[in-house]
Tab-separated table of C-alpha atoms in Angstrom:
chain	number	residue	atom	x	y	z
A	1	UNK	CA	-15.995	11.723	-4.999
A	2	UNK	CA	-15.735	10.203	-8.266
A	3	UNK	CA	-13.829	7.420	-9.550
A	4	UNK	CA	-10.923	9.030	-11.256
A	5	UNK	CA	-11.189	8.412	-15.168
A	6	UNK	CA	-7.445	8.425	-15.802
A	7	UNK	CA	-7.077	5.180	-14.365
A	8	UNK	CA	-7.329	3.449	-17.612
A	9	UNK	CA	-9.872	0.906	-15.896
A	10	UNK	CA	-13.377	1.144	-14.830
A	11	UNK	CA	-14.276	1.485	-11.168
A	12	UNK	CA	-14.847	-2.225	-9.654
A	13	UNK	CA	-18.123	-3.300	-9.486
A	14	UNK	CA	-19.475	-2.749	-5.994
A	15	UNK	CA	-20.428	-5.978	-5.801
A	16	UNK	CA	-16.754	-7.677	-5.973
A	17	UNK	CA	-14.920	-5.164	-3.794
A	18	UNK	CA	-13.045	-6.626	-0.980
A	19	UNK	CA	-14.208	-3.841	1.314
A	20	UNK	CA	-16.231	-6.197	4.064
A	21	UNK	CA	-13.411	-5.859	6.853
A	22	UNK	CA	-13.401	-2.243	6.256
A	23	UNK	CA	-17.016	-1.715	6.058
A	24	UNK	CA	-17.654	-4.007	9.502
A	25	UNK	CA	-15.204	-1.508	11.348
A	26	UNK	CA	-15.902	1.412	9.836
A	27	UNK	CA	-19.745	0.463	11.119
A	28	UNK	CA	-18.232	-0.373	14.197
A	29	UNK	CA	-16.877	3.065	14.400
A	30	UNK	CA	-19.980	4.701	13.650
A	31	UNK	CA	-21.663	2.421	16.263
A	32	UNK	CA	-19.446	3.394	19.314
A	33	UNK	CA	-20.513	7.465	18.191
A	34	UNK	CA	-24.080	6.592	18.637
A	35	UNK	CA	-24.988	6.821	15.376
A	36	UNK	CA	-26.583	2.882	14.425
A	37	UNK	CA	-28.034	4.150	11.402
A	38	UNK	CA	-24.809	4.825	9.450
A	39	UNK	CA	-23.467	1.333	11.267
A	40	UNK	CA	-26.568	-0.464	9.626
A	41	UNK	CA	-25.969	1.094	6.199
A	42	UNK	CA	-22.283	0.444	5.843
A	43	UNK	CA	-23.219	-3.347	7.513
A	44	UNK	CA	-25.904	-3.947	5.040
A	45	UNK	CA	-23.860	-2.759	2.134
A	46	UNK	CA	-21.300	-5.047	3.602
A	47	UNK	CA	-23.556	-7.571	2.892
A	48	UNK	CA	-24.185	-7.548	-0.660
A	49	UNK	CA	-20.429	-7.940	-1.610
A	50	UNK	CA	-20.040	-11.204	-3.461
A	51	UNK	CA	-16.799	-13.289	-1.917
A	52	UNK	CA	-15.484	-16.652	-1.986
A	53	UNK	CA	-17.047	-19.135	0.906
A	54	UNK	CA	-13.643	-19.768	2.405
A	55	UNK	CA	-12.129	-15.871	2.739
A	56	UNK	CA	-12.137	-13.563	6.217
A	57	UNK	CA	-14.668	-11.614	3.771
A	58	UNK	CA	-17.562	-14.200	4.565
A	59	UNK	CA	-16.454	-14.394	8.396
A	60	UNK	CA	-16.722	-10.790	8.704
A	61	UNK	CA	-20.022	-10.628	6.907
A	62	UNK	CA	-20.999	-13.512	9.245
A	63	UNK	CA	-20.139	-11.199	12.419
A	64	UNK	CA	-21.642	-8.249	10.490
A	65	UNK	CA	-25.433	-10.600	10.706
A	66	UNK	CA	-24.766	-10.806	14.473
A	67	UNK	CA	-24.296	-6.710	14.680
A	68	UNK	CA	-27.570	-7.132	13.090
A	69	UNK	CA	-28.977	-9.956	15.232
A	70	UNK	CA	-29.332	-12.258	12.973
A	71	UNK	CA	-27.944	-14.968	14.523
A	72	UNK	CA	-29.302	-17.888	13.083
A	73	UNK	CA	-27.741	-16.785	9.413
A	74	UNK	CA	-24.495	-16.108	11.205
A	75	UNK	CA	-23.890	-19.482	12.662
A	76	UNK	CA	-25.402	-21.275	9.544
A	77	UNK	CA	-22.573	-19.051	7.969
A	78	UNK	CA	-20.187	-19.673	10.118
A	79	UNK	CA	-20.576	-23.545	10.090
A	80	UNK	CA	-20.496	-23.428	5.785
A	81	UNK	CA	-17.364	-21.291	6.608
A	82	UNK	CA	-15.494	-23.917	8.655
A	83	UNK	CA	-16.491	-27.350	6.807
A	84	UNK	CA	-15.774	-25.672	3.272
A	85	UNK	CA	-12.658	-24.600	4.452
A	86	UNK	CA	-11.609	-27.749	6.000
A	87	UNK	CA	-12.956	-29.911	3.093
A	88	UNK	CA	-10.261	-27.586	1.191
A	89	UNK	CA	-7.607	-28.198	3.493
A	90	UNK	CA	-8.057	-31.818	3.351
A	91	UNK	CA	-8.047	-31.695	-0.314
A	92	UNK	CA	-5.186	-29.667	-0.802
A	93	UNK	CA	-2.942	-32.077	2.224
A	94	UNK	CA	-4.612	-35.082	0.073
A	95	UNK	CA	-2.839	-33.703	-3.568
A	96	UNK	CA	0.583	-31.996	-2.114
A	97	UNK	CA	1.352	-33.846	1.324
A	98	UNK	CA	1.341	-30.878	3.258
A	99	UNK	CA	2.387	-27.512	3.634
A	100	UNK	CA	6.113	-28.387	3.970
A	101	UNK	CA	6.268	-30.816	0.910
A	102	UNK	CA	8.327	-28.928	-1.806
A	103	UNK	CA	5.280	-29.444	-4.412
A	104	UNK	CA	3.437	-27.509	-1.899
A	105	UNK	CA	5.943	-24.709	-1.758
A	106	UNK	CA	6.598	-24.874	-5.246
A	107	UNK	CA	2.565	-24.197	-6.568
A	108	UNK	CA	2.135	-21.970	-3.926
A	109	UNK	CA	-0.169	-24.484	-1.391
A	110	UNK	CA	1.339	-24.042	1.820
A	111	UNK	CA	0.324	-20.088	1.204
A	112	UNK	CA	-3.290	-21.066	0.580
A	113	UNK	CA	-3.272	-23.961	3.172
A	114	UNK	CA	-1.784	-21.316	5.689
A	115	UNK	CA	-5.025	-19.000	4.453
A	116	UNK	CA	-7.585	-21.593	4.776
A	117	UNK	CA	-6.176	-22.150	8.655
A	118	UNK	CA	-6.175	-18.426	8.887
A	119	UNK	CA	-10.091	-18.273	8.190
A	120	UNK	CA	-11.203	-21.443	10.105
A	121	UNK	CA	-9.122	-19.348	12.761
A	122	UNK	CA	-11.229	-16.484	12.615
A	123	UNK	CA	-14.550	-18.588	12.368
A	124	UNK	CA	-14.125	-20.630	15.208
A	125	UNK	CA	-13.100	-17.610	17.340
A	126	UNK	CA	-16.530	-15.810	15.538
A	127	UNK	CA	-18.520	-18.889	16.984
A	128	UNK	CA	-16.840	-18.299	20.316
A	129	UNK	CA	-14.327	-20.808	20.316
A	130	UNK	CA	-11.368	-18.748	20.996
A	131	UNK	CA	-9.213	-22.089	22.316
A	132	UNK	CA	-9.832	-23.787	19.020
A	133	UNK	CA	-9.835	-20.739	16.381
A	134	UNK	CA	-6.202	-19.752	18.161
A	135	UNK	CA	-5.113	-23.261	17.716
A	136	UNK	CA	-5.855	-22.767	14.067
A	137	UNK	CA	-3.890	-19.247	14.067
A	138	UNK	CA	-1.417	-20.796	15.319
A	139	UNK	CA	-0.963	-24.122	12.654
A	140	UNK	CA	-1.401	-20.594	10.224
A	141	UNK	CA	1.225	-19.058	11.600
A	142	UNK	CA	3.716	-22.113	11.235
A	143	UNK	CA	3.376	-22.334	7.550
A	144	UNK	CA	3.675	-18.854	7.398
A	145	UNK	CA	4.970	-16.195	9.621
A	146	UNK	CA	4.093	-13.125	7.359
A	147	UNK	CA	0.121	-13.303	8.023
A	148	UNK	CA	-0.053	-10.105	9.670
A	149	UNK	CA	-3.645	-10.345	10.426
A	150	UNK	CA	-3.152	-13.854	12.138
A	151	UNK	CA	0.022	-12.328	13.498
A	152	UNK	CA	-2.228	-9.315	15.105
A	153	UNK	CA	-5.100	-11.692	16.478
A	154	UNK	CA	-2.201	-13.939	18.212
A	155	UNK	CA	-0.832	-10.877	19.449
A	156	UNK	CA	-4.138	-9.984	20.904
A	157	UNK	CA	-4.166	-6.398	18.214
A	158	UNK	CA	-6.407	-7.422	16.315
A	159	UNK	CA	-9.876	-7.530	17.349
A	160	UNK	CA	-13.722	-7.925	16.459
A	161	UNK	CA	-16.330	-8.504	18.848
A	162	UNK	CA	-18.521	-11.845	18.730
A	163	UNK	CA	-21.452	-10.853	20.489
């Protein structure tokens, strides 16, 4: 299927779609039919989309190197992941004071602060570290409540396998 022209804007370039999550479980999908092929297409395309260091994007194309055993890349990954995002955290508590300082709320912090806990979240519990990565949910979830995909991992609905 085409991109449809009467859009008024081009398709986006491959490249910067923010397909990753979709692409790991639609691999996923094709992995529990049998068919590894597709699952290594759709994983591999997965992993040519350009995202930000600190974004579930990168953690899910760091679990998408362990479908493909490359486990070396994923934990290197994983670890830029993490310190990146905490670096950010402690740069953002550093210039606001915190999620619950009114500055915060005012630019808009305590949303990305609640983000950057969300994907430290997911990373730890990528590296196996479900203890500490649900910890992090969690300090996500009191800054705020409407994360539904930290909402969904707390609640144990949403899932992605770390092996």
């Amino acid at each position: 299927m085409d991109y449809p022209r009467n859009l008024g804007v081009g398709a986006p370039h491959p490249k910067y779609r923010h397909d990753v999550l979709q692409l790991y479980y639609a691999g996923i999908a094709y992995e529990m039919l049998g068919d590894l092929d597709n699952a290594e297409k759709l994983w591999k395309d997965a992993l040519q989309r350009s995202a930000d260091m600190v974004s579930e994007h990168k953690v899910f194309q760091a679990l998408i190197l362990k479908k493909l055993k490359r486990f070396s890349e994923a934990d290197a990954l994983l670890e830029n992941i993490v310190r990146e995002a905490e670096l950010r955290i402690k740069d953002i508590c550093e210039r606001v004071g915190g999620a619950e300082s009114s500055l915060a709320r005012l630019l808009h912090y305590d949303d990305v602060l609640a983000y950057m806990f969300y994907v430290v979240g997911i990373a730890e519990i990528a590296r196996g570290k479900m203890a500490q990565g649900l910890a992090e949910i969690d300090k996500a979830l009191n800054i705020n409540k409407a994360m539904r995909h930290a909402r969904w991992i707390r609640e144990g609905k949403f899932l992605f396998d770390i092996t």
